[in-house]
Tab-separated table of C-alpha atoms in Angstrom:
chain	number	residue	atom	x	y	z
E	1	MET	CA	47.498	46.084	48.430
E	2	GLU	CA	49.869	48.827	49.716
E	3	GLY	CA	53.406	48.171	48.558
E	4	ARG	CA	52.357	45.540	46.112
E	5	ALA	CA	52.042	47.356	42.824
E	6	CYS	CA	52.119	44.409	40.517
E	7	ASN	CA	52.200	44.437	36.715
E	8	PRO	CA	50.266	45.494	34.931
E	9	PHE	CA	49.668	48.104	37.567
E	10	LEU	CA	46.373	49.401	36.153
E	11	PRO	CA	43.124	47.244	35.902
E	12	LEU	CA	43.389	44.331	33.583
E	13	ASP	CA	40.718	45.872	31.250
E	14	GLU	CA	42.729	49.071	30.829
E	15	TYR	CA	45.256	49.639	28.136
E	16	VAL	CA	47.411	52.775	28.577
E	17	PRO	CA	50.700	52.318	26.672
E	18	ASP	CA	53.579	54.670	25.767
E	19	GLY	CA	53.686	55.701	29.397
E	20	GLU	CA	55.200	59.032	30.564
E	21	ALA	CA	55.188	59.232	34.446
E	22	HIS	CA	55.769	62.586	36.027
E	23	VAL	CA	55.799	63.670	39.648
E	24	PHE	CA	53.843	66.898	40.168
E	25	GLY	CA	53.489	67.799	43.782
E	26	ASP	CA	52.887	64.765	46.027
E	27	ARG	CA	51.409	62.573	43.217
E	28	VAL	CA	52.832	60.766	40.171
E	29	TYR	CA	50.792	61.136	36.985
E	30	LEU	CA	50.805	58.720	34.117
E	31	TYR	CA	50.222	60.118	30.636
E	32	GLY	CA	49.954	57.717	27.649
E	33	SER	CA	48.151	56.580	24.570
E	34	HIS	CA	44.853	54.716	25.019
E	35	ASP	CA	44.349	51.396	23.191
E	36	ARG	CA	41.075	49.535	22.911
E	37	GLU	CA	40.764	46.046	24.346
E	38	ASN	CA	41.127	43.666	21.364
E	39	GLY	CA	41.923	46.776	19.308
E	40	GLU	CA	42.636	46.739	15.539
E	41	ARG	CA	44.983	49.711	15.328
E	42	PHE	CA	46.978	51.881	17.695
E	43	CYS	CA	45.505	54.412	20.074
E	44	GLU	CA	41.759	54.139	19.250
E	45	ARG	CA	40.455	55.809	22.461
E	46	ASP	CA	40.490	59.267	24.078
E	47	TYR	CA	43.260	60.116	26.432
E	48	VAL	CA	42.905	59.393	30.151
E	49	VAL	CA	45.185	60.256	33.065
E	50	TYR	CA	45.956	58.072	36.131
E	51	SER	CA	47.765	59.198	39.254
E	52	ALA	CA	48.952	57.695	42.545
E	53	PRO	CA	50.349	59.209	45.760
E	54	VAL	CA	54.134	59.268	45.825
E	55	SER	CA	53.849	57.581	49.246
E	56	ASP	CA	51.879	54.652	47.787
E	57	ILE	CA	52.429	53.901	44.096
E	58	SER	CA	50.036	50.946	44.259
E	59	ALA	CA	46.996	53.206	44.675
E	60	TRP	CA	46.266	54.393	41.214
E	61	THR	CA	43.258	56.534	40.561
E	62	CYS	CA	41.715	57.194	37.138
E	63	HIS	CA	40.771	60.888	36.629
E	64	GLY	CA	38.739	60.049	33.537
E	65	VAL	CA	38.987	61.352	30.016
E	66	SER	CA	41.514	64.222	29.858
E	67	TYR	CA	41.450	65.098	26.196
E	68	LYS	CA	39.095	63.855	23.444
E	69	LYS	CA	39.974	63.037	19.874
E	70	GLU	CA	37.213	65.348	18.730
E	71	GLN	CA	38.996	68.350	20.291
E	72	ASP	CA	41.823	68.172	17.781
E	73	PRO	CA	40.966	70.320	14.742
E	74	ARG	CA	42.111	67.523	12.441
E	75	SER	CA	38.975	65.628	13.408
E	76	LYS	CA	36.312	66.775	10.985
E	77	ASN	CA	33.515	65.531	8.704
E	78	GLY	CA	32.633	62.880	11.223
E	79	LYS	CA	36.097	61.334	11.073
E	80	LEU	CA	38.157	61.323	14.303
E	81	VAL	CA	41.897	61.196	14.392
E	82	ASP	CA	43.759	58.917	16.769
E	83	LEU	CA	45.905	60.488	19.431
E	84	TYR	CA	49.381	59.033	19.694
E	85	ALA	CA	51.923	58.873	22.490
E	86	PRO	CA	51.779	62.169	24.536
E	87	ASP	CA	53.993	63.898	27.107
E	88	CYS	CA	53.213	66.514	29.620
E	89	VAL	CA	55.198	69.309	31.217
E	90	ARG	CA	54.544	72.063	33.808
E	91	GLY	CA	55.112	75.399	32.088
E	92	ASN	CA	56.774	78.457	33.785
E	93	ASP	CA	53.250	79.860	34.163
E	94	GLY	CA	52.182	77.060	36.295
E	95	LYS	CA	49.846	75.494	33.740
E	96	TYR	CA	50.306	71.992	32.294
E	97	TYR	CA	50.992	71.427	28.623
E	98	LEU	CA	50.212	68.162	26.747
E	99	TYR	CA	52.110	67.440	23.519
E	100	TYR	CA	50.924	64.835	21.072
E	101	VAL	CA	50.637	63.808	17.361
E	102	ALA	CA	47.294	63.121	15.754
E	103	MET	CA	47.143	60.396	13.094
E	104	GLY	CA	44.207	59.193	11.094
E	105	PRO	CA	42.018	59.577	8.105
E	106	ASN	CA	42.075	63.402	7.949
E	107	THR	CA	45.905	63.747	8.431
E	108	ALA	CA	49.059	63.219	6.552
E	109	ASN	CA	51.599	60.975	8.132
E	110	PHE	CA	53.800	62.913	10.613
E	111	GLY	CA	51.748	66.082	10.647
E	112	PRO	CA	52.130	68.886	13.176
E	113	ILE	CA	52.675	68.324	16.891
E	114	GLY	CA	49.632	69.444	18.760
E	115	VAL	CA	49.614	71.217	22.146
E	116	ALA	CA	46.784	71.244	24.687
E	117	VAL	CA	46.733	73.086	28.077
E	118	SER	CA	45.132	72.695	31.437
E	119	SER	CA	45.344	74.343	34.903
E	120	LYS	CA	45.584	70.822	36.489
E	121	PRO	CA	47.964	67.965	35.792
E	122	GLU	CA	45.119	65.581	35.361
E	123	GLY	CA	43.190	67.865	32.910
E	124	PRO	CA	40.854	68.220	31.237
E	125	PHE	CA	43.076	69.782	28.547
E	126	ALA	CA	41.999	72.283	25.871
E	127	TYR	CA	43.542	72.507	22.463
E	128	LEU	CA	46.034	75.370	22.257
E	129	GLY	CA	47.639	75.108	18.817
E	130	ASP	CA	50.420	73.331	16.910
E	131	VAL	CA	54.148	73.601	17.339
E	132	SER	CA	55.166	76.247	14.762
E	133	PHE	CA	57.919	78.460	13.590
E	134	GLN	CA	57.918	82.186	14.178
E	135	ASP	CA	55.897	82.858	11.066
E	136	GLY	CA	53.217	80.386	12.130
E	137	THR	CA	54.306	77.559	9.769
E	138	PRO	CA	53.963	74.177	11.438
E	139	VAL	CA	57.224	72.436	12.321
E	140	LEU	CA	57.636	69.463	10.045
E	141	SER	CA	61.415	69.223	10.204
E	142	PHE	CA	62.511	65.584	10.614
E	143	LEU	CA	59.546	63.288	11.372
E	144	THR	CA	57.156	64.630	13.936
E	145	ASN	CA	56.474	61.614	16.040
E	146	ASP	CA	56.335	60.696	19.763
E	147	PRO	CA	56.977	64.215	21.358
E	148	ALA	CA	58.767	64.422	24.694
E	149	VAL	CA	59.199	67.657	26.679
E	150	LEU	CA	61.463	68.977	29.397
E	151	ASN	CA	61.369	72.056	31.555
E	152	ASP	CA	65.037	72.558	32.330
E	153	ARG	CA	65.173	75.394	34.887
E	154	GLY	CA	62.809	77.547	32.874
E	155	LYS	CA	64.001	76.430	29.391
E	156	ILE	CA	61.497	74.319	27.541
E	157	TYR	CA	62.902	71.638	25.246
E	158	LEU	CA	60.863	69.496	22.796
E	159	TYR	CA	62.210	66.169	21.462
E	160	TYR	CA	60.611	63.963	18.788
E	161	GLY	CA	61.461	61.750	15.788
E	162	TRP	CA	61.129	58.432	14.038
E	163	GLY	CA	63.216	55.900	12.093
E	164	LEU	CA	62.552	52.458	10.740
E	165	GLY	CA	63.085	49.187	12.555
E	166	ARG	CA	65.995	46.974	11.687
E	167	ASP	CA	63.800	44.364	10.067
E	168	PHE	CA	63.094	46.730	7.147
E	169	ARG	CA	66.829	46.688	6.303
E	170	ALA	CA	66.739	43.000	5.484
E	171	LYS	CA	67.321	42.318	1.758
E	172	PRO	CA	63.872	40.602	1.154
E	173	LEU	CA	62.150	43.634	2.623
E	174	ARG	CA	64.346	46.368	1.119
E	175	PRO	CA	61.978	47.267	-1.701
E	176	LEU	CA	59.119	47.565	0.891
E	177	TYR	CA	61.440	49.707	3.057
E	178	ASP	CA	62.011	52.126	0.173
E	179	VAL	CA	58.339	52.508	-0.632
E	180	VAL	CA	57.153	52.864	3.014
E	181	LEU	CA	59.884	55.394	3.764
E	182	SER	CA	59.149	57.544	0.752
E	183	ARG	CA	55.346	57.628	1.495
E	184	LEU	CA	55.741	58.299	5.092
E	185	CYS	CA	58.142	61.106	4.635
E	186	HIS	CA	56.451	62.628	1.530
E	187	ARG	CA	59.891	62.864	-0.147
E	188	SER	CA	61.656	60.921	-2.858
E	189	LEU	CA	64.028	58.239	-1.786
E	190	ARG	CA	66.893	60.178	-3.314
E	191	ALA	CA	66.061	63.244	-1.252
E	192	ILE	CA	65.782	61.170	1.855
E	193	LYS	CA	69.181	59.582	1.335
E	194	ALA	CA	70.825	62.848	0.494
E	195	ALA	CA	69.569	64.657	3.616
E	196	ARG	CA	72.219	65.480	6.163
E	197	PRO	CA	71.567	65.100	9.058
E	198	SER	CA	69.258	62.302	8.321
E	199	ILE	CA	65.567	63.019	8.710
E	200	LEU	CA	65.464	59.595	10.448
E	201	SER	CA	66.782	61.099	13.625
E	202	CYS	CA	65.671	62.139	17.065
E	203	ALA	CA	65.463	65.961	16.994
E	204	VAL	CA	65.377	68.658	19.672
E	205	VAL	CA	64.246	72.328	19.627
E	206	GLU	CA	63.750	74.918	22.366
E	207	LEU	CA	60.319	76.521	22.681
E	208	GLU	CA	59.321	80.086	23.456
E	209	ASP	CA	57.318	81.016	26.590
E	210	ASP	CA	54.123	80.460	24.678
E	211	MET	CA	54.977	76.758	24.673
E	212	ARG	CA	54.305	76.216	20.989
E	213	THR	CA	56.629	78.498	19.041
E	214	VAL	CA	60.122	77.262	18.329
E	215	LYS	CA	63.150	79.460	18.875
E	216	SER	CA	65.184	77.954	16.074
E	217	GLU	CA	65.383	75.239	13.510
E	218	PRO	CA	65.255	71.736	15.203
E	219	ARG	CA	68.509	69.886	15.225
E	220	ALA	CA	69.306	66.134	15.130
E	221	ILE	CA	70.850	64.561	18.316
E	222	LEU	CA	70.502	60.800	17.685
E	223	ASP	CA	70.746	59.064	14.315
E	224	SER	CA	68.246	56.327	13.443
E	225	VAL	CA	68.821	52.620	12.841
E	226	SER	CA	69.234	53.283	9.122
E	227	THR	CA	72.154	55.641	9.368
E	228	ALA	CA	74.084	54.623	12.527
E	229	PRO	CA	77.598	53.410	11.680
E	230	LYS	CA	77.777	49.652	11.208
E	231	GLY	CA	80.101	47.771	13.521
E	232	THR	CA	79.165	49.936	16.475
E	233	GLU	CA	77.143	49.013	19.505
E	234	PHE	CA	74.830	51.882	18.888
E	235	HIS	CA	74.095	50.522	15.360
E	236	GLU	CA	72.483	47.449	17.005
E	237	HIS	CA	70.544	49.586	19.530
E	238	ALA	CA	70.124	52.828	17.585
E	239	PHE	CA	67.241	55.279	17.756
E	240	TYR	CA	63.923	54.164	16.209
E	241	GLU	CA	61.104	56.058	18.066
E	242	ALA	CA	59.647	56.938	21.465
E	243	PRO	CA	62.071	59.531	22.843
E	244	SER	CA	61.660	60.431	26.585
E	245	ILE	CA	63.806	62.926	28.373
E	246	ARG	CA	64.720	63.501	32.018
E	247	ARG	CA	67.415	65.377	33.858
E	248	PHE	CA	68.975	63.566	36.878
E	249	GLY	CA	71.523	65.829	38.613
E	250	ASP	CA	73.695	67.304	35.895
E	251	THR	CA	73.023	64.451	33.408
E	252	TYR	CA	70.308	64.449	30.632
E	253	VAL	CA	68.957	60.959	30.090
E	254	LEU	CA	67.260	60.342	26.722
E	255	VAL	CA	65.268	57.059	26.636
E	256	TYR	CA	64.111	55.624	23.306
E	257	SER	CA	62.808	52.505	21.572
E	258	SER	CA	65.701	50.932	19.606
E	259	GLY	CA	65.442	49.483	16.138
E	260	ARG	CA	65.002	46.053	17.682
E	261	ASN	CA	61.538	47.222	18.449
E	262	ASN	CA	61.281	45.310	21.738
E	263	GLU	CA	63.696	47.259	24.046
E	264	LEU	CA	64.173	50.551	25.638
E	265	ALA	CA	67.678	51.881	25.371
E	266	TYR	CA	69.135	55.210	26.549
E	267	ALA	CA	71.769	57.806	25.802
E	268	THR	CA	73.200	60.526	28.121
E	269	SER	CA	74.729	64.017	27.777
E	270	LYS	CA	75.775	66.931	29.870
E	271	ASP	CA	73.784	69.194	27.518
E	272	PRO	CA	70.103	69.060	26.670
E	273	ASP	CA	70.574	69.568	22.887
E	274	ARG	CA	73.867	67.949	21.830
E	275	GLY	CA	76.421	65.318	22.690
E	276	PHE	CA	74.172	62.394	23.508
E	277	ALA	CA	76.025	59.021	23.606
E	278	TYR	CA	74.556	55.601	23.799
E	279	GLN	CA	74.818	53.964	27.254
E	280	GLY	CA	72.807	50.686	27.175
E	281	VAL	CA	69.504	48.865	27.368
E	282	LEU	CA	67.068	49.573	30.128
E	283	ILE	CA	64.583	46.753	29.605
E	284	SER	CA	63.263	44.374	26.914
E	285	SER	CA	59.545	43.503	26.639
E	286	SER	CA	60.550	39.890	26.189
E	287	ASP	CA	63.686	39.871	28.515
E	288	LEU	CA	65.966	39.518	25.486
E	289	GLY	CA	69.541	40.416	26.562
E	290	TYR	CA	68.842	40.357	30.200
E	291	ARG	CA	71.904	38.634	31.771
E	292	GLY	CA	72.747	37.324	28.267
E	293	ASN	CA	69.311	35.822	27.634
E	294	ARG	CA	68.619	34.970	23.952
E	295	LEU	CA	65.215	33.397	24.433
E	296	ARG	CA	61.994	35.431	24.171
E	297	LYS	CA	60.263	34.951	27.513
E	298	ALA	CA	57.214	36.875	26.443
E	299	PRO	CA	55.667	37.893	23.011
E	300	ALA	CA	58.010	40.619	21.664
E	301	GLY	CA	56.308	43.803	20.433
E	302	THR	CA	56.508	47.588	20.418
E	303	ILE	CA	57.855	49.227	23.513
E	304	HIS	CA	57.660	52.879	24.718
E	305	GLY	CA	58.331	54.347	28.213
E	306	CYS	CA	60.391	56.470	30.502
E	307	LEU	CA	62.506	56.764	33.565
E	308	GLU	CA	61.125	58.645	36.526
E	309	CYS	CA	62.397	59.200	40.056
E	310	ILE	CA	59.536	58.735	42.623
E	311	GLY	CA	60.103	59.303	46.294
E	312	GLY	CA	63.899	58.983	45.823
E	313	ARG	CA	63.675	55.683	43.795
E	314	TYR	CA	64.096	55.238	40.056
E	315	TYR	CA	61.507	53.261	37.999
E	316	VAL	CA	61.416	52.352	34.322
E	317	PHE	CA	57.955	52.539	32.858
E	318	TYR	CA	57.157	50.469	29.700
E	319	HIS	CA	54.203	48.481	28.243
E	320	ARG	CA	53.563	44.875	27.244
E	321	CYS	CA	51.620	43.528	24.381
E	322	THR	CA	48.490	41.344	24.777
E	323	ASN	CA	46.076	39.563	22.426
E	324	ASP	CA	49.019	38.709	20.105
E	325	THR	CA	48.901	42.226	18.650
E	326	ASP	CA	50.588	45.563	18.956
E	327	PHE	CA	47.191	47.168	19.487
E	328	SER	CA	46.201	46.141	23.069
E	329	ARG	CA	49.051	47.317	25.257
E	330	GLN	CA	49.224	47.551	29.081
E	331	ALA	CA	51.191	49.749	31.389
E	332	CYS	CA	54.013	48.125	33.409
E	333	ALA	CA	56.931	49.435	35.514
E	334	GLU	CA	60.030	48.067	37.255
E	335	PRO	CA	62.345	49.536	39.872
E	336	THR	CA	65.925	50.275	38.742
E	337	GLN	CA	69.024	51.927	40.142
E	338	MET	CA	71.493	54.485	39.038
E	339	VAL	CA	75.021	53.220	39.614
E	340	ASP	CA	77.807	55.661	38.800
E	341	GLY	CA	75.416	57.472	36.508
E	342	ALA	CA	74.375	54.445	34.659
E	343	PHE	CA	71.202	52.251	34.725
E	344	PRO	CA	71.544	48.392	34.252
E	345	GLN	CA	69.093	46.369	32.236
E	346	VAL	CA	66.231	45.179	34.525
E	347	GLU	CA	64.021	42.074	34.039
E	348	ILE	CA	60.323	42.080	33.411
E	349	THR	CA	58.437	40.923	36.548
E	350	THR	CA	54.955	40.420	37.931
E	351	GLN	CA	55.745	42.208	41.181
E	352	GLY	CA	56.638	45.361	39.298
E	353	MET	CA	57.070	48.443	41.514
E	354	GLY	CA	56.092	46.692	44.683
E	355	LYS	CA	57.146	43.773	46.908
E	356	PRO	CA	56.918	40.109	45.891
E	357	LEU	CA	53.422	38.725	45.784
E	358	LEU	CA	52.481	36.774	48.906
E	359	ALA	CA	52.250	33.095	48.010
E	360	LYS	CA	48.673	32.956	49.458
E	361	GLY	CA	45.405	33.520	47.831
E	362	THR	CA	44.213	33.622	44.155
E	363	TYR	CA	45.998	35.428	41.332
E	364	PRO	CA	44.886	35.866	37.671
E	365	ALA	CA	47.041	34.023	35.129
E	366	ALA	CA	46.985	37.369	33.207
E	367	LEU	CA	49.556	38.703	35.714
E	368	CYS	CA	52.227	36.500	34.277
E	369	CYS	CA	55.446	38.151	33.199
E	370	HIS	CA	56.754	35.147	31.196
E	371	LEU	CA	54.602	33.358	28.645
E	372	PHE	CA	56.502	31.439	26.001
E	373	GLY	CA	56.554	28.187	24.146
E	374	PRO	CA	58.900	26.480	21.636
E	375	LYS	CA	57.790	28.731	18.776
E	376	THR	CA	57.218	32.068	20.605
E	377	LYS	CA	58.145	35.051	18.366
E	378	GLY	CA	57.008	38.601	18.015
E	379	VAL	CA	53.364	39.659	18.015
E	380	ARG	CA	51.559	40.090	14.780
E	381	ARG	CA	50.752	43.589	13.385
E	382	ASN	CA	48.198	42.336	10.835
E	383	GLY	CA	46.684	39.107	9.664
E	384	PRO	CA	44.427	36.432	11.179
E	385	PRO	CA	44.664	35.467	14.877
E	386	ARG	CA	47.253	32.697	15.665
E	387	ASN	CA	46.915	29.921	18.244
E	388	VAL	CA	50.094	30.843	20.062
E	389	PRO	CA	50.638	31.514	23.768
E	390	ARG	CA	49.050	34.935	24.446
E	391	LEU	CA	46.972	36.881	26.968
E	392	VAL	CA	43.428	37.555	25.788
E	393	ALA	CA	40.345	39.306	27.060
E	394	ARG	CA	36.921	37.870	26.192
E	395	LYS	CA	33.482	38.416	27.643
E	396	GLY	CA	34.872	40.336	30.642
E	397	GLU	CA	37.547	37.728	31.435
E	398	SER	CA	41.306	38.000	31.049
E	399	PHE	CA	43.284	34.814	30.787
E	400	ALA	CA	46.165	33.083	29.041
E	401	THR	CA	45.386	30.870	26.014
E	402	GLY	CA	47.194	28.910	23.239
E	403	ILE	CA	49.153	27.010	25.869
E	404	GLY	CA	50.539	24.024	24.144
E	405	LYS	CA	52.980	21.302	25.102
E	406	GLY	CA	56.128	22.915	26.600
E	407	THR	CA	54.574	26.358	27.177
E	408	ARG	CA	55.829	28.084	30.310
E	409	VAL	CA	53.670	30.559	32.250
E	410	GLY	CA	55.897	32.367	34.786
E	411	PHE	CA	55.432	34.814	37.711
E	412	LYS	CA	58.326	36.681	39.277
E	413	TYR	CA	58.407	36.861	42.264
E	414	LEU	CA	56.373	35.257	45.092
E	415	GLU	CA	57.228	35.183	48.706
E	416	PHE	CA	56.541	31.654	49.973
E	417	GLY	CA	55.790	30.693	53.581
E	418	GLN	CA	54.035	27.657	54.789
E	419	ALA	CA	52.004	27.024	51.610
E	420	ARG	CA	50.834	23.401	51.356
E	421	GLU	CA	48.550	23.238	48.271
E	422	ILE	CA	48.304	24.776	44.862
E	423	ALA	CA	45.312	24.848	42.470
E	424	VAL	CA	44.866	25.973	38.836
E	425	THR	CA	41.649	26.903	37.105
E	426	VAL	CA	41.887	25.875	33.433
E	427	ARG	CA	39.871	24.520	30.514
E	428	ASN	CA	40.538	22.321	27.461
E	429	GLY	CA	43.518	20.865	29.266
E	430	ASN	CA	44.390	17.121	28.905
E	431	GLY	CA	47.458	15.885	30.754
E	432	ALA	CA	49.640	17.471	33.450
E	433	ILE	CA	50.915	20.847	34.476
E	434	LEU	CA	54.517	20.710	36.049
E	435	VAL	CA	54.929	23.463	38.622
E	436	THR	CA	58.514	24.652	39.400
E	437	ASP	CA	60.292	27.391	41.323
E	438	GLY	CA	62.649	27.801	38.367
E	439	LYS	CA	64.987	25.133	39.555
E	440	ARG	CA	62.984	22.173	40.859
E	441	GLU	CA	59.600	20.629	40.647
E	442	ILE	CA	57.299	21.694	43.549
E	443	ALA	CA	54.027	20.212	42.346
E	444	ARG	CA	52.447	18.231	39.579
E	445	ILE	CA	48.729	18.888	38.706
E	446	GLU	CA	46.781	16.398	36.637
E	447	VAL	CA	44.144	18.113	34.539
E	448	LEU	CA	41.202	16.534	32.718
E	449	PRO	CA	39.486	17.631	29.515
E	450	SER	CA	36.677	20.155	30.074
E	451	PRO	CA	35.122	22.857	27.801
E	452	SER	CA	34.361	25.008	30.878
E	453	TRP	CA	36.482	26.294	33.660
E	454	GLN	CA	37.498	23.629	36.153
E	455	THR	CA	39.855	23.691	39.196
E	456	PHE	CA	42.497	21.012	39.781
E	457	ARG	CA	44.720	20.709	42.858
E	458	SER	CA	47.939	19.223	44.034
E	459	PRO	CA	50.092	19.193	47.222
E	460	LEU	CA	52.806	21.917	47.106
E	461	ARG	CA	56.355	21.141	48.290
E	462	VAL	CA	58.372	24.366	48.379
E	463	ALA	CA	60.754	25.816	50.994
E	464	PRO	CA	60.007	29.394	52.357
E	465	GLY	CA	61.640	32.248	50.464
E	466	ILE	CA	61.270	34.551	47.537
E	467	LYS	CA	61.124	32.528	44.287
E	468	PRO	CA	59.688	32.576	40.805
E	469	LEU	CA	56.721	30.343	40.000
E	470	TYR	CA	56.386	28.543	36.699
E	471	PHE	CA	53.572	26.385	35.226
E	472	VAL	CA	54.723	24.078	32.415
E	473	TYR	CA	52.064	22.378	30.289
E	474	GLU	CA	52.838	18.737	29.439
E	475	GLY	CA	49.440	17.721	28.013
E	476	LYS	CA	47.775	17.414	24.657
E	477	GLY	CA	46.242	20.200	22.509
E	478	THR	CA	46.161	23.718	23.799
E	479	MET	CA	44.835	24.920	27.160
E	480	ASP	CA	43.370	28.062	28.603
E	481	PHE	CA	44.588	29.257	32.058
E	482	LYS	CA	42.395	31.542	34.116
E	483	GLU	CA	44.003	31.727	37.617
E	484	PHE	CA	45.935	29.877	40.320
E	485	THR	CA	45.380	29.634	44.047
E	486	ILE	CA	47.928	28.894	46.831
E	487	GLU	CA	46.769	27.816	50.267
């Protein structure tokens, strides 16, 4: 579907979160972590690279495995590390360098930042070494997490860092905060609190031409949630993790996940290594804050992404959580605009980087951008599965489940023409589904109980135009929703 790059823009059985999109030549390449469907921890799979022509960002191609976990030297004795959020840059020698952090049974938390190299942007990559000081000592200043890299007219800058989310500051969790922080940082709590600047910061350092030796001691450029001054706007949207760097014109834009752990915020500067100031929120994985919204429109979970200019247009890349966990995340993107050097917060949509979906044909329910009920909260990190509204994948099928009374399943946006009928394929439903365009009822579908997938229909009364589409369940129990068809 040329021009219709809907979210998620990769296949529904693909999970590439923490996306960094870069234009190299006439293609845009996506680098990211690689989750497992129904995963039990972050980043369980080898890296893969996808790319699309700049002229058609709906035509994504998978180039296969680009870097295997076993290639990192910390994988040993039959135990493989997990490869966390990477970034890639074209070096001055024309080669492509992949920066990442390995976590797992053979590593200490926040170990060295690894570097791999390839002659092609899609790989395969070969391990080169770790980011180190001049004497070969690995760089462990601050917390080596989520590397981002920039080639700024021949100067190579590396950004990284980690803090703790705002929830850990709450009084009931404060003892846990102290224990977790001390263990992760391998320092006493007293040493952590005394450090200035805080080790819970986003750091930057310039690299030598070998792409892995630092020229100086890293320096902090953004304080974390734990140390940002209270009473300031930055305190509520301060750095947590996931830095991503771009230069647009004469402005450096640093995107990061804030301490709210469901939004991408950004800061700007006229210099690559100092003076960054908070500017605002780019996107929330649950639409919190968009036009003043205070209701989670989708399950809130981790978020990591970037800004990239593709064919003269700006896009914000991010990921969404599925399966009611942080461990099965899918790549999404939305168009945005730079207005007087600033980017407004954009909403999460189904249409994504393309045009509104044509209100004709069949679409999977798993393409929904809104999925929320009366008790929708954040996704779970651990613990048993919950019967809440969520997207799941089972036996090769992706669908929405846990749909109870009052749950809304929403798609933004569709372009309606002369559609006259709408059908849903569901199971375990018992009652009615109210269909709206966000303002008025356009259909009402009666559904009967069935343990297998059944299709139910209703006349559709909607005026032509571009509108959202919502399905609101008004029945008993909880229902599964596979797809809808408009004719």
